Coordinates of C-alpha atoms in Angstrom, one line a residue:
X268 CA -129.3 48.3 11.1
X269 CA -128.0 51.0 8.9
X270 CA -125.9 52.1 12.1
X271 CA -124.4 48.6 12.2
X272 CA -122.9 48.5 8.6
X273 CA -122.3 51.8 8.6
X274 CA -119.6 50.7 11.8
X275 CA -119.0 47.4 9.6
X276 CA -117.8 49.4 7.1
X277 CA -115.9 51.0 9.0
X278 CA -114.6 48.5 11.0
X279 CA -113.5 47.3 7.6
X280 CA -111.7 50.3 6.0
X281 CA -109.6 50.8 9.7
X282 CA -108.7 47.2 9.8
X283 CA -107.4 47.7 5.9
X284 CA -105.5 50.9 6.6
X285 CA -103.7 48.9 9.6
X286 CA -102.9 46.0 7.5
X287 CA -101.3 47.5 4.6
X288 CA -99.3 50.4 7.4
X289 CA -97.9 47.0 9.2
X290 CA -98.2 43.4 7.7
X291 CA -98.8 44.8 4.1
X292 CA -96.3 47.4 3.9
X293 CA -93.7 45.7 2.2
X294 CA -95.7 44.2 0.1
X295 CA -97.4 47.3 -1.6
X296 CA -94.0 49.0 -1.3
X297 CA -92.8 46.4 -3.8
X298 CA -96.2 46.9 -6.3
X299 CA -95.7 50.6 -6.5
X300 CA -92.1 50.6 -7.7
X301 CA -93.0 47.7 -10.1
X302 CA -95.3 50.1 -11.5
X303 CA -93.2 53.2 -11.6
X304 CA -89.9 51.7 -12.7
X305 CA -88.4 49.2 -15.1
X306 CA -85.4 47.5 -15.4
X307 CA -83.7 47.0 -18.8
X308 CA -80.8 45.5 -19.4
X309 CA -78.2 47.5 -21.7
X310 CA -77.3 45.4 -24.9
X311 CA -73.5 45.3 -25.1
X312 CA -71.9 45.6 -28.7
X313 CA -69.5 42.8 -30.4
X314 CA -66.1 43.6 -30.6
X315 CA -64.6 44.7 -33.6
X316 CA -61.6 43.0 -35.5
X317 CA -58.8 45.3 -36.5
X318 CA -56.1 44.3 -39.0
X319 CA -51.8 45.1 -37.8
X320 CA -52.0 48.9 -39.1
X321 CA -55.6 49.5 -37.1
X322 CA -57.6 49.8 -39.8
X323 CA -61.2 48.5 -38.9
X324 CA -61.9 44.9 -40.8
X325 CA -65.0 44.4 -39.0
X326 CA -67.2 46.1 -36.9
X327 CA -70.7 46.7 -35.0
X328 CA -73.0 49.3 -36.3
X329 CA -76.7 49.9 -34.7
X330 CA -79.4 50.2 -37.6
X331 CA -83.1 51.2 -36.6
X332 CA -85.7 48.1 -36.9
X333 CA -89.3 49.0 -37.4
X334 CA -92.2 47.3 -35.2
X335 CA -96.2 47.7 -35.2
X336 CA -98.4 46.7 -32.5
X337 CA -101.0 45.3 -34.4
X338 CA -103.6 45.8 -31.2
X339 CA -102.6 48.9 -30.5
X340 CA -103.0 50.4 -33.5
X341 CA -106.1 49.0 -34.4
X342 CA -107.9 50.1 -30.8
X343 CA -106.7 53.4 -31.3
X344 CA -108.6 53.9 -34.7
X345 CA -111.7 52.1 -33.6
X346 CA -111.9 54.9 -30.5
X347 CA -114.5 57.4 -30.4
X348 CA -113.3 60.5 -33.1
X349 CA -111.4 58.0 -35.4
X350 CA -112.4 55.9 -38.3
X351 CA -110.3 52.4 -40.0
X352 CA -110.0 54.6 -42.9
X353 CA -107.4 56.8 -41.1
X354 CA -105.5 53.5 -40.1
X355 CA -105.5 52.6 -44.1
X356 CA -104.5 56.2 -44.9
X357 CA -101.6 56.2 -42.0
X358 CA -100.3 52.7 -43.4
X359 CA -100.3 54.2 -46.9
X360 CA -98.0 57.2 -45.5
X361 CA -96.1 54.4 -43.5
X362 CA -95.4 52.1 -46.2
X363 CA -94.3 55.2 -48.6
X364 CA -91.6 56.6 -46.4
X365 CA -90.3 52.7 -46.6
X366 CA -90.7 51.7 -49.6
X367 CA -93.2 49.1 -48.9
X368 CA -96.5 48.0 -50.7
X369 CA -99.2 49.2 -48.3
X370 CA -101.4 46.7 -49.2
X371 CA -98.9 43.9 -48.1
X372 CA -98.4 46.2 -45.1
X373 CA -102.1 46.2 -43.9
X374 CA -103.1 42.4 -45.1
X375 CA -99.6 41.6 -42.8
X376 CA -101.4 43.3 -39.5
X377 CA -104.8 42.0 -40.7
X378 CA -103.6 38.7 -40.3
X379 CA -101.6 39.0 -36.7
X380 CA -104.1 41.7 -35.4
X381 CA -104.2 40.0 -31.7
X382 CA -100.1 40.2 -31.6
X383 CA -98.7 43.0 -29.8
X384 CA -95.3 43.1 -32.2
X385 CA -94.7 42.5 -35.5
X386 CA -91.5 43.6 -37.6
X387 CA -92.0 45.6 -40.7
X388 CA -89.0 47.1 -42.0
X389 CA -85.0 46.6 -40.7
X390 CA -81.9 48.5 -41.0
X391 CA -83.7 52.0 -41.8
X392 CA -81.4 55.1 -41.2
X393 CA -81.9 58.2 -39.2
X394 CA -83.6 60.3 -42.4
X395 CA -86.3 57.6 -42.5
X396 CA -86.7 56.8 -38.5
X397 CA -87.0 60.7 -38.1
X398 CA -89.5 60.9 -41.3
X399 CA -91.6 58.0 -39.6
X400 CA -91.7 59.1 -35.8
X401 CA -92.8 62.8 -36.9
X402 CA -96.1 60.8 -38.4
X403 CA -96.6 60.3 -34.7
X404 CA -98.6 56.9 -35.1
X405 CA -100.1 54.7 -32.6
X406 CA -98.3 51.5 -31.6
X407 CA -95.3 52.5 -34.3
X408 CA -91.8 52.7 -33.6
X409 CA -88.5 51.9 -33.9
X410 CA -86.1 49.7 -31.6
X411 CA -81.9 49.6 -32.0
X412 CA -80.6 46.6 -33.9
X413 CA -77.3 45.8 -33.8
X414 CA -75.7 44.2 -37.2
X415 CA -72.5 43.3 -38.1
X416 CA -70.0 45.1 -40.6
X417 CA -67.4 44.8 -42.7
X418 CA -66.0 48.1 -44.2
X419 CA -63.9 46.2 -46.1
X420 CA -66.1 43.9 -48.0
X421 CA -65.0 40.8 -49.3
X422 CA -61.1 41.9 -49.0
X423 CA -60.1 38.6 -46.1
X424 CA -63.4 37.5 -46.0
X425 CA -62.3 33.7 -45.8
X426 CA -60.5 34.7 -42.8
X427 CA -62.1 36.8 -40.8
X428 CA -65.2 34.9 -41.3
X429 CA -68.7 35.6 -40.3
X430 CA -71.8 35.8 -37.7
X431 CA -74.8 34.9 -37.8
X432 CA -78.6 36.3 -37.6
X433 CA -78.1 35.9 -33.7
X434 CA -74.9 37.7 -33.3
X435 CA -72.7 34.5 -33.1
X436 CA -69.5 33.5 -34.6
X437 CA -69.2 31.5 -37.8
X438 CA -66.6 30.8 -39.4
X439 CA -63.0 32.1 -38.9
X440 CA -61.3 34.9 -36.8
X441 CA -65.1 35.4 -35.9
X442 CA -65.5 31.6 -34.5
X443 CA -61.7 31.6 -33.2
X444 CA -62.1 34.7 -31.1
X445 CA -65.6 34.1 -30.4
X446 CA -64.9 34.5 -26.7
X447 CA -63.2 37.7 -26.6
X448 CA -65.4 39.3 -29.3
X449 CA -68.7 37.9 -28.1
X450 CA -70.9 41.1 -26.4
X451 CA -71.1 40.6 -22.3
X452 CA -74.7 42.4 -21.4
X453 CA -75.1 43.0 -17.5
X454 CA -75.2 46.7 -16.8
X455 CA -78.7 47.7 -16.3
X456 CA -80.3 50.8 -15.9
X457 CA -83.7 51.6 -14.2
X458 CA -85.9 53.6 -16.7
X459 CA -88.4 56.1 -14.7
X460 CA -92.0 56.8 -16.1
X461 CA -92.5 60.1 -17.4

């Protein structure tokens, strides 16, 4: 008996190793590049509007946007070695380099503690994204936002108009030349795990 399912077994593992070497192949192939590569597709900017003598009237800066994975975060500080009272004292640091109440802060990831993203803080520069990834904590970081600007101020704002939250033409040479200025994404780069 024991001889039989021992050649069962076997049996089993040979005809598995010939499966996934013929009929298979392909298709674990496929799973293990899912797994070690992503594709992400690179954002493309809005143009920028430039009055006769080329000085800049409006413009495309990226400003850093603060996210917390709520989930994350929380399952870190409830693993072996760590206590909640770490996760309070790391929100206190967070919300200090921000300018945030930390209470607000924690009661905000209280509530959505099942989501895996939930903005914090926007348009933070490079002193304060630097200040908050040296804290090194779990399920924080930062992602590039793109907002629009105009250097100018309200010098022609009637006419060259504005966009809105999503990036779109408004109202004047922003609506007008919506076409040309509106961002064309496409190229894509494959990102590797490290």
């Amino acid at each position: 008996v024991v001889l039989i399912l021992l050649g069962g077994m076997l049996a089993a593992l040979v005809g598995r190793v010939a499966y996934l070497q013929t009929l298979g192949r392909q298709h674990t192939i496929h799973q293990a590049e899912r797994q070690q590569h992503q594709t992400e597709t690179l954002q493309a900017r809005r143009g920028s509007i430039y009055d006769c003598n080329g000085i800049l009237m409006a413009g495309t800066v990226q400003t850093q946007t603060l996210y917390v994975d709520p989930a994350f975060m929380q399952s870190s500080y409830q693993s072996p070695g760590h206590s909640l009272v770490e996760m309070d004292d790391a929100i206190e640091k967070l919300a200090k380099l921000i300018d945030k109440d930390a209470f607000q802060i924690s009661q905000m990831l209280g509530d959505r503690s099942q989501s895996r993203y939930v903005k914090i803080a926007e348009n933070l520069d490079a002193s304060n994204v630097d200040a908050i990834m040296k804290l090194d904590l779990p399920g924080v970081g930062v992602t590039p936002t793109d907002v629009r600007d105009y250097p100018m101020g309200s010098l022609a704002a009637h006419l060259l108009g504005g966009t809105g939250k999503e990036g779109k033409g408004l109202d004047g040479l922003e609506l007008r030349f919506e076409k040309e200025l509106a961002e064309r994404n496409g190229f894509e780069r494959v990102l590797k795990d490290a």
